[in-house]
């Protein structure tokens, strides 16, 4: 392919389906692949052109499918291989591309590779994983802590060595220094490309390379374990591992879309991972886009478990930097939430007083920027966080320890639950709200995850309303496909902190997007918008454009457009 050949994903709008929570068809309270097929017309009508499915491979489900025991089989809770093939076939019929999650960093302890590795030091699969002897005094190999708490080292059931697990002990890390691991992953990728899959999300790929010699690190307090996550991320060999994988897959399918999960990447790292000359990812998802004001947090407790407001000034600076640095590669991944973080309207909007307006504003702000939109299922109807009333219901890593430590510090049960219901990943995984029946049209049984049953915020109700959040999302995604919003330049405008305003320019066409990130009325003056040729392309409720002044209601959003699009490129 030449540099002028366009690839489908350059104009992708991606809908994330968490299969467990999307649609149950067999009445067991867990979503399945026939449920995805049943809802493909709905997904297509939304205006997206690709779906990303969280893991559906065979798994003990210790971590909801991210602990894979067979990459070549579909887990029975989701259906059969025939169901997976039908998802791909039916999606393609509707011009929807299909992206699968590919878990590269670890497998399940039930994977045949690991079961073979446990047979002894001489087994050919032993070196598929990372092993270490105890220290001479019998202590653990080092003082590193896993992301899920406790040591990263777990003693093998028979034998004297320890295996390394950055995540749960049931999820041993693969040894990417062994070239056979990379080759095995290439074979898995090729298998699914042959089935018609169009892209892969590379789960936790920034952790594939581990620090040489596994040295212990100085703890903050004596006896504490030190986070292995921070020590073992974005190390140099990752580039070689991913290049070998993606170059092999692109030989099979030149326009395969490679999305990398790089949770801690800044804009410069995103450039490294996304630059096509590096032959790695096409775009990456980073969790670093949403800086928070930490001043209200208790330093004795983990910051990531404590609710905080977005630092809006820093957020604008961060987004400007990502827009500028990623512009040569089509812009960054544009998203507000996914299966690992709270829901957008609860975290960044007001899901009590201004749920509709803040849902619409957030969509306007994010998705008309340069880049690829990623929309979490249910976001388009304004789904908000689940509320758990029992601390035992949280499966988020660290939630149990946070609860215990908060209790010991004297915090009330009510306060601790408020914090967990604001920050835990569990609260984003509620069942999709299709209607207002007992289980929201998701299942005939109580959903595995819980569900918000709501009279107004469900697909059936919002389909009836011309001004619903769902209708607005469909409009926004229609406008996103305009050349000015895919190809136009981006410039963040200087405004007060509570406003987020930017312009997109393509040829003689100009768009101004003005968003009010607050619950009070705001005004913005912009010289020139009094001209007759300006039109209001889309807006939510409570705004007014008069003269050269835009008045925005609480969480208001207005998109102004001037000029005629140059469609000459489309006619070639």
XYZ file of C-alpha atoms in Angstrom:
572
model
C 0.000 0.000 0.000
C 1.173 3.508 -0.742
C 0.888 6.298 1.764
C -2.072 7.645 -0.254
C -4.098 4.453 0.059
C -6.790 5.031 2.640
C -7.670 2.359 5.172
C -11.169 1.771 6.493
C -10.242 2.569 10.063
C -9.099 6.113 9.228
C -12.794 7.069 9.265
C -13.921 4.486 11.800
C -16.574 5.100 14.435
C -16.350 2.200 16.872
C -19.015 0.814 19.195
C -17.753 -1.198 22.153
C -19.869 -4.226 23.008
C -19.256 -5.873 26.365
C -20.898 -9.181 25.384
C -21.693 -10.295 28.950
C -23.849 -7.184 29.452
C -25.344 -6.538 26.017
C -28.147 -9.021 25.263
C -28.980 -12.400 26.749
C -30.930 -14.820 24.527
C -30.741 -18.096 26.468
C -32.097 -16.837 29.780
C -29.074 -17.346 32.030
C -28.534 -13.665 32.860
C -25.324 -13.421 30.809
C -25.178 -11.755 27.395
C -24.202 -13.886 24.416
C -23.272 -13.804 20.726
C -26.791 -14.515 19.425
C -27.735 -11.418 21.431
C -25.122 -9.378 19.572
C -26.508 -10.661 16.246
C -30.026 -9.761 17.346
C -28.968 -6.136 17.933
C -26.759 -5.521 14.873
C -29.496 -3.510 13.122
C -29.652 -1.219 16.143
C -25.871 -0.801 16.146
C -25.835 -0.057 12.418
C -28.618 2.534 12.762
C -26.581 4.373 15.398
C -24.158 5.371 12.633
C -21.041 3.487 13.671
C -19.073 1.390 11.198
C -17.219 -1.022 13.498
C -17.830 -3.014 16.671
C -15.235 -4.013 19.242
C -16.093 -7.117 21.240
C -14.527 -7.706 24.650
C -13.081 -11.246 25.002
C -15.307 -14.134 23.944
C -12.632 -16.877 23.922
C -12.882 -19.916 26.179
C -12.060 -18.891 29.743
C -12.636 -19.819 33.392
C -13.971 -16.218 33.651
C -11.800 -15.342 36.662
C -11.392 -11.900 35.070
C -14.445 -11.814 32.783
C -12.676 -13.445 29.855
C -9.285 -11.765 30.085
C -7.968 -15.079 31.403
C -7.980 -17.105 28.183
C -7.747 -20.903 28.275
C -8.207 -21.448 24.522
C -7.762 -18.701 21.903
C -9.207 -20.974 19.218
C -12.537 -21.658 20.937
C -15.554 -19.585 21.977
C -16.566 -19.755 25.627
C -19.848 -21.685 25.957
C -21.436 -18.861 27.973
C -21.294 -16.755 24.788
C -22.185 -19.461 22.270
C -20.367 -21.495 19.644
C -17.789 -20.997 16.921
C -20.716 -20.924 14.480
C -22.207 -18.021 16.466
C -18.908 -16.125 16.264
C -18.691 -16.734 12.515
C -22.289 -15.539 12.158
C -21.544 -12.342 14.128
C -18.752 -11.559 11.658
C -20.845 -12.485 8.614
C -23.935 -10.528 9.718
C -21.850 -7.512 10.779
C -20.174 -7.438 7.374
C -23.580 -7.591 5.676
C -24.330 -4.313 7.454
C -20.956 -2.769 6.546
C -19.775 -3.123 10.133
C -16.168 -4.151 10.751
C -15.414 -6.473 13.679
C -12.579 -6.017 16.192
C -11.669 -8.754 18.680
C -9.842 -8.386 21.968
C -6.472 -10.179 21.856
C -4.998 -10.839 25.306
C -1.220 -10.890 24.814
C 0.299 -10.419 28.252
C -1.015 -13.513 30.026
C -3.174 -16.608 29.771
C -5.300 -18.555 32.211
C -3.622 -21.149 34.410
C -5.994 -23.563 32.624
C -4.412 -22.866 29.223
C -2.692 -25.987 27.823
C 0.602 -24.061 27.575
C 0.624 -23.450 31.318
C -0.590 -26.946 32.148
C 2.360 -28.274 30.125
C 4.737 -25.803 31.781
C 3.780 -27.155 35.202
C 5.100 -30.608 34.221
C 8.665 -29.561 34.903
C 11.729 -27.543 33.954
C 12.425 -29.610 30.839
C 8.972 -29.234 29.324
C 9.058 -27.306 25.994
C 6.318 -24.945 27.247
C 8.104 -24.108 30.516
C 9.739 -21.132 28.837
C 6.366 -19.787 27.646
C 6.044 -18.261 31.115
C 8.268 -16.379 33.593
C 9.787 -18.363 36.446
C 12.108 -17.505 39.314
C 13.681 -19.258 42.274
C 13.079 -18.125 45.829
C 15.784 -16.025 47.447
C 18.475 -17.994 49.351
C 16.668 -17.294 52.640
C 13.427 -18.650 51.208
C 11.798 -15.253 50.626
C 9.840 -14.411 47.482
C 11.992 -13.573 44.429
C 11.399 -9.836 44.953
C 9.051 -7.302 46.564
C 6.828 -6.499 43.591
C 3.054 -6.219 44.004
C 0.518 -7.359 41.443
C -2.201 -5.030 40.129
C -4.808 -7.146 41.941
C -2.950 -6.994 45.279
C -0.396 -9.257 46.933
C 2.850 -10.448 45.388
C 3.376 -10.973 41.645
C 4.921 -14.351 42.525
C 2.931 -17.542 43.051
C 4.560 -20.851 43.903
C 3.908 -23.633 41.426
C 1.746 -26.421 42.890
C 4.421 -29.082 42.393
C 8.046 -27.935 42.286
C 10.073 -25.179 43.890
C 9.837 -22.210 41.516
C 7.521 -19.231 41.408
C 5.663 -17.950 38.346
C 5.084 -14.265 37.614
C 1.584 -12.752 37.364
C 1.128 -9.014 36.964
C -2.635 -9.468 37.318
C -4.448 -12.267 39.202
C -2.581 -15.400 40.283
C -4.807 -17.359 37.883
C -3.356 -15.276 35.009
C 0.372 -16.070 34.577
C 2.355 -13.682 32.351
C 3.748 -14.949 29.076
C 7.478 -14.746 28.409
C 7.812 -12.639 25.270
C 11.581 -13.073 25.318
C 10.761 -16.524 23.984
C 10.160 -16.095 20.210
C 7.790 -19.071 20.239
C 5.301 -16.962 22.240
C 5.173 -14.273 19.573
C 4.845 -16.878 16.837
C 1.967 -18.551 18.692
C 0.171 -15.188 18.955
C 0.706 -14.553 15.232
C -0.885 -17.931 14.498
C -3.883 -17.018 16.680
C -4.249 -13.668 14.906
C -4.063 -15.315 11.484
C -6.714 -17.849 12.501
C -9.182 -15.092 13.319
C -8.257 -12.981 10.287
C -9.106 -16.036 8.224
C -12.513 -16.057 9.936
C -13.044 -12.486 8.751
C -12.071 -10.418 11.807
C -10.995 -6.909 10.734
C -8.883 -5.797 13.695
C -7.564 -6.507 17.157
C -7.360 -4.623 20.421
C -4.050 -5.547 22.043
C -4.860 -5.828 25.727
C -2.210 -4.499 28.160
C 0.527 -4.705 25.504
C 2.662 -2.111 27.318
C 3.505 -4.738 29.959
C 4.934 -7.416 27.656
C 8.567 -6.513 28.397
C 9.737 -7.078 31.977
C 12.620 -5.444 33.819
C 15.785 -7.537 33.554
C 16.905 -9.496 36.639
C 13.704 -8.609 38.562
C 15.399 -6.365 41.170
C 13.618 -5.486 44.410
C 12.680 -1.809 44.647
C 12.874 0.496 47.696
C 9.415 0.527 49.359
C 7.744 3.642 50.755
C 7.364 1.851 54.091
C 9.250 -1.156 55.475
C 7.660 -4.413 54.451
C 5.453 -2.853 51.758
C 5.321 -4.326 48.294
C 6.121 -2.045 45.348
C 3.811 -1.789 42.325
C 5.127 -3.986 39.525
C 2.787 -2.228 37.107
C 4.832 0.972 37.111
C 8.161 -0.847 36.913
C 7.142 -3.042 34.001
C 5.509 -0.777 31.452
C 6.604 0.764 28.159
C 10.033 -0.932 28.236
C 12.194 -1.007 25.069
C 11.582 -4.545 23.811
C 7.849 -3.963 23.430
C 8.555 -2.291 20.105
C 10.164 -5.453 18.717
C 7.446 -7.743 20.060
C 4.598 -5.679 18.585
C 6.361 -4.998 15.289
C 6.893 -8.722 14.743
C 3.241 -9.432 15.533
C 1.610 -6.642 13.547
C 3.872 -6.888 10.494
C 3.007 -10.600 10.231
C -0.717 -9.840 10.516
C -0.530 -7.017 7.967
C 1.031 -9.386 5.463
C -2.169 -11.406 5.696
C -4.551 -8.419 5.817
C -2.908 -5.085 4.916
C -5.715 -2.971 6.380
C -6.081 -4.881 9.659
C -6.788 -2.364 12.427
C -4.482 -2.575 15.446
C -5.735 -0.796 18.561
C -3.356 -0.850 21.509
C -4.337 -0.483 25.151
C -1.593 1.719 26.585
C -3.165 2.889 29.839
C -0.248 5.050 31.030
C 0.921 6.480 27.694
C 1.393 10.215 27.288
C 1.100 11.943 23.902
C 4.747 11.324 23.002
C 4.478 7.605 23.706
C 1.237 7.549 21.737
C 3.151 8.980 18.775
C 5.787 6.245 19.110
C 3.139 3.531 19.216
C 0.944 5.064 16.451
C 3.512 6.319 13.913
C 3.050 4.075 10.839
C 6.807 4.088 10.193
C 7.191 2.155 13.475
C 4.815 -0.573 12.234
C 3.113 -1.042 15.615
C -0.416 0.179 16.420
C -2.776 2.288 14.336
C -4.049 4.075 17.418
C -3.921 3.579 21.178
C -6.231 4.038 24.150
C -4.604 5.876 27.056
C -6.149 6.502 30.467
C -4.089 9.686 30.799
C -6.565 11.959 28.995
C -8.587 12.856 32.088
C -6.477 14.674 34.717
C -8.222 15.059 38.048
C -8.013 17.570 40.852
C -6.419 15.437 43.566
C -6.465 18.150 46.234
C -9.676 16.803 47.800
C -8.351 13.240 48.135
C -7.057 11.551 51.271
C -3.343 10.803 50.657
C -3.539 7.793 52.992
C -5.812 5.991 50.511
C -5.295 5.002 46.865
C -6.103 7.977 44.638
C -7.704 5.856 41.917
C -10.440 4.733 44.326
C -11.420 8.259 45.352
C -13.856 10.387 43.422
C -12.561 13.720 42.112
C -13.627 16.299 39.585
C -11.928 16.728 36.233
C -9.200 19.371 36.167
C -10.776 21.223 33.238
C -7.852 23.536 32.574
C -5.386 20.638 32.482
C -7.852 18.559 30.460
C -7.927 21.194 27.711
C -4.138 21.363 27.659
C -3.869 17.568 27.513
C -6.400 17.237 24.699
C -4.741 20.054 22.743
C -1.396 18.288 23.021
C -2.852 14.962 21.873
C -4.654 16.652 18.988
C -1.511 18.430 17.852
C 0.912 15.511 18.165
C -1.409 12.810 16.807
C -2.806 14.913 13.938
C -0.363 13.454 11.356
C -1.736 9.979 12.145
C -5.441 10.849 11.994
C -5.810 12.111 15.551
C -6.134 10.245 18.861
C -8.703 7.716 20.038
C -11.675 9.782 21.221
C -13.498 8.258 24.149
C -15.047 9.058 27.526
C -15.412 5.621 29.066
C -14.995 1.889 28.570
C -15.404 -1.357 30.530
C -12.555 -0.362 32.882
C -13.854 3.002 34.068
C -17.058 4.645 35.334
C -19.708 5.800 32.896
C -19.251 9.179 31.238
C -22.399 10.996 32.325
C -21.837 9.975 35.962
C -18.137 10.817 35.987
C -18.002 13.969 33.867
C -21.590 15.198 33.601
C -24.541 15.528 35.955
C -26.609 12.331 35.923
C -29.193 13.737 38.330
C -30.134 17.274 37.286
C -28.816 17.597 33.722
C -28.532 14.051 32.471
C -29.802 14.704 28.952
C -27.887 17.907 28.321
C -24.636 16.677 29.826
C -24.810 13.397 27.856
C -25.306 15.347 24.633
C -22.631 17.911 25.490
C -20.047 15.230 26.197
C -20.731 13.585 22.822
C -20.445 16.925 21.026
C -17.236 17.902 22.783
C -15.395 14.625 22.240
C -16.474 13.138 18.940
C -16.280 16.183 16.652
C -12.572 16.514 17.409
C -10.028 14.917 15.100
C -9.693 11.202 15.752
C -11.535 7.899 16.014
C -14.610 7.797 18.307
C -15.050 4.839 20.682
C -18.542 4.633 22.179
C -19.301 2.279 25.067
C -22.587 0.390 24.732
C -25.392 2.337 26.425
C -23.514 5.620 26.409
C -25.759 6.657 23.504
C -28.867 6.435 25.727
C -27.264 8.157 28.715
C -26.686 5.043 30.812
C -25.256 5.963 34.191
C -23.290 4.074 36.816
C -24.762 1.090 38.591
C -25.120 1.672 42.317
C -23.951 -1.185 44.546
C -25.160 -1.233 48.147
C -22.920 -4.062 49.338
C -19.130 -3.642 49.338
C -18.772 -7.376 48.637
C -20.286 -6.823 45.171
C -17.211 -4.978 43.868
C -14.757 -7.049 41.831
C -12.524 -4.098 40.947
C -8.863 -4.736 41.876
C -8.109 -3.097 45.214
C -11.741 -2.469 46.180
C -11.688 -4.861 49.149
C -8.437 -3.406 50.489
C -9.747 0.148 49.973
C -12.872 -0.685 51.952
C -10.887 -2.176 54.848
C -8.378 0.672 55.000
C -11.113 3.330 54.781
C -13.003 1.657 57.617
C -9.840 1.584 59.738
C -9.390 5.317 59.109
C -12.886 6.003 60.403
C -14.817 6.589 57.214
C -18.512 5.674 57.229
C -19.951 2.821 55.183
C -22.009 5.372 53.234
C -18.914 7.392 52.289
C -16.883 4.347 51.268
C -19.715 3.057 49.074
C -20.043 6.500 47.494
C -16.354 6.434 46.584
C -16.495 2.897 45.150
C -19.710 3.615 43.229
C -17.957 6.597 41.661
C -14.680 4.929 40.701
C -14.929 1.130 40.458
C -14.968 -0.445 37.024
C -17.922 -2.662 38.047
C -20.316 0.292 37.836
C -19.873 0.617 34.057
C -20.795 -2.996 33.316
C -24.532 -2.902 33.947
C -26.881 -4.659 31.546
C -27.884 -2.724 28.420
C -31.193 -0.943 28.914
C -33.374 -1.941 25.967
C -36.742 -1.183 27.588
C -38.273 -0.565 31.015
C -39.342 -4.158 31.715
C -38.136 -6.013 34.818
C -34.611 -6.681 33.550
C -34.539 -3.839 31.012
C -35.090 -6.174 28.052
C -31.629 -7.643 28.578
C -32.760 -11.020 29.938
C -35.613 -12.933 31.540
C -33.322 -13.527 34.522
C -31.478 -11.170 36.886
C -28.379 -9.960 34.986
C -24.999 -11.172 36.243
C -23.892 -7.573 36.716
C -27.007 -5.809 37.933
C -29.099 -3.393 35.898
C -30.586 0.079 36.158
C -34.265 -0.233 35.288
C -35.354 3.222 34.147
C -38.569 4.465 32.600
C -36.998 7.121 30.376
C -33.429 6.017 29.691
C -33.831 2.951 27.524
C -33.742 2.277 23.800
C -37.475 1.650 23.334
C -38.439 4.932 25.004
C -35.711 7.018 23.367
C -36.619 5.691 19.913
C -39.945 7.518 20.309
C -38.442 10.884 21.228
C -37.074 13.214 18.554
C -34.949 15.023 21.152
C -33.658 11.970 23.019
C -30.001 11.341 23.777
C -30.110 8.465 21.278
C -31.436 10.703 18.499
C -28.755 13.269 19.297
C -25.974 10.658 19.154
C -27.201 9.555 15.737
C -27.032 13.159 14.552
C -23.565 13.739 15.988
C -22.220 10.586 14.315
C -23.779 11.641 11.001
C -21.957 14.969 11.252
C -18.751 13.241 12.357
C -18.581 11.716 8.861
C -18.387 15.165 7.228
C -14.887 15.809 5.831
C -14.412 18.851 8.062
C -14.731 16.657 11.173
C -12.570 13.819 9.863
C -9.892 15.720 7.945
C -10.126 19.335 9.128
C -7.473 21.027 11.250
C -8.090 21.405 14.977
C -7.519 24.497 17.095
C -8.459 24.879 20.765
C -9.892 28.334 21.421
C -8.893 30.474 24.391
C -11.863 30.546 26.770
C -12.645 30.518 30.461
C -12.072 27.233 32.275
C -15.699 26.057 32.232
C -15.942 26.356 28.446
C -14.428 23.884 25.992
C -14.394 25.396 22.518
C -12.513 24.516 19.377
C -12.611 25.108 15.679
C -12.219 22.716 12.773
C -11.194 24.097 9.380
C -11.100 22.428 5.978
C -10.547 24.600 2.934
C -13.094 27.428 3.058
C -15.299 25.604 5.541
C -15.114 26.387 9.245
C -16.855 24.878 12.256
C -16.885 26.141 15.824
C -17.817 23.764 18.644
C -18.757 25.494 21.915
C -19.423 23.402 25.037
C -20.340 24.447 28.562
C -18.676 22.120 31.053
C -20.653 23.462 34.039
C -24.119 23.537 35.582
C -24.532 27.303 35.237
C -25.314 29.427 32.196
C -22.239 30.637 30.313
C -21.590 33.055 27.455
C -18.938 33.174 24.752
C -18.386 35.984 22.293
C -16.764 35.186 18.978
C -16.158 37.932 16.423
C -17.663 37.117 13.065
C -20.470 34.713 13.912
C -23.010 37.441 13.201
C -22.419 36.816 9.483
C -25.429 35.409 7.654
C -23.665 32.356 6.302
C -23.187 30.813 9.760
C -25.658 28.107 10.631
C -26.318 26.170 13.825
C -25.486 22.615 12.781
C -26.595 20.973 16.025
C -27.242 21.986 19.628
C -28.762 20.601 22.800
C -31.308 22.429 24.960
C -31.255 25.868 26.583
C -28.863 27.756 24.274
C -29.134 30.943 22.248
C -27.031 32.363 19.394
C -27.552 36.092 18.873
C -25.242 38.598 17.275
C -21.717 37.525 18.049
C -22.660 35.910 21.370
C -23.377 32.282 22.134
C -25.331 31.780 25.359
C -25.111 28.244 26.675
C -27.452 26.663 29.176
C -26.096 24.305 31.840
C -24.029 21.682 29.987
C -25.001 23.396 26.757
C -23.389 22.609 23.406
C -23.616 24.453 20.089
C -21.935 23.624 16.778
C -21.693 26.440 14.231
C -20.774 25.912 10.585
C -19.798 28.301 7.811
C -18.804 27.682 4.202
C -19.428 25.034 1.603
C -17.661 21.690 1.698
C -15.242 20.892 -1.092
C -16.356 17.442 -2.225
C -13.975 17.244 -5.163
C -11.939 14.498 -3.453
C -15.065 12.397 -3.008
C -15.879 12.647 -6.721
C -12.560 11.218 -7.892
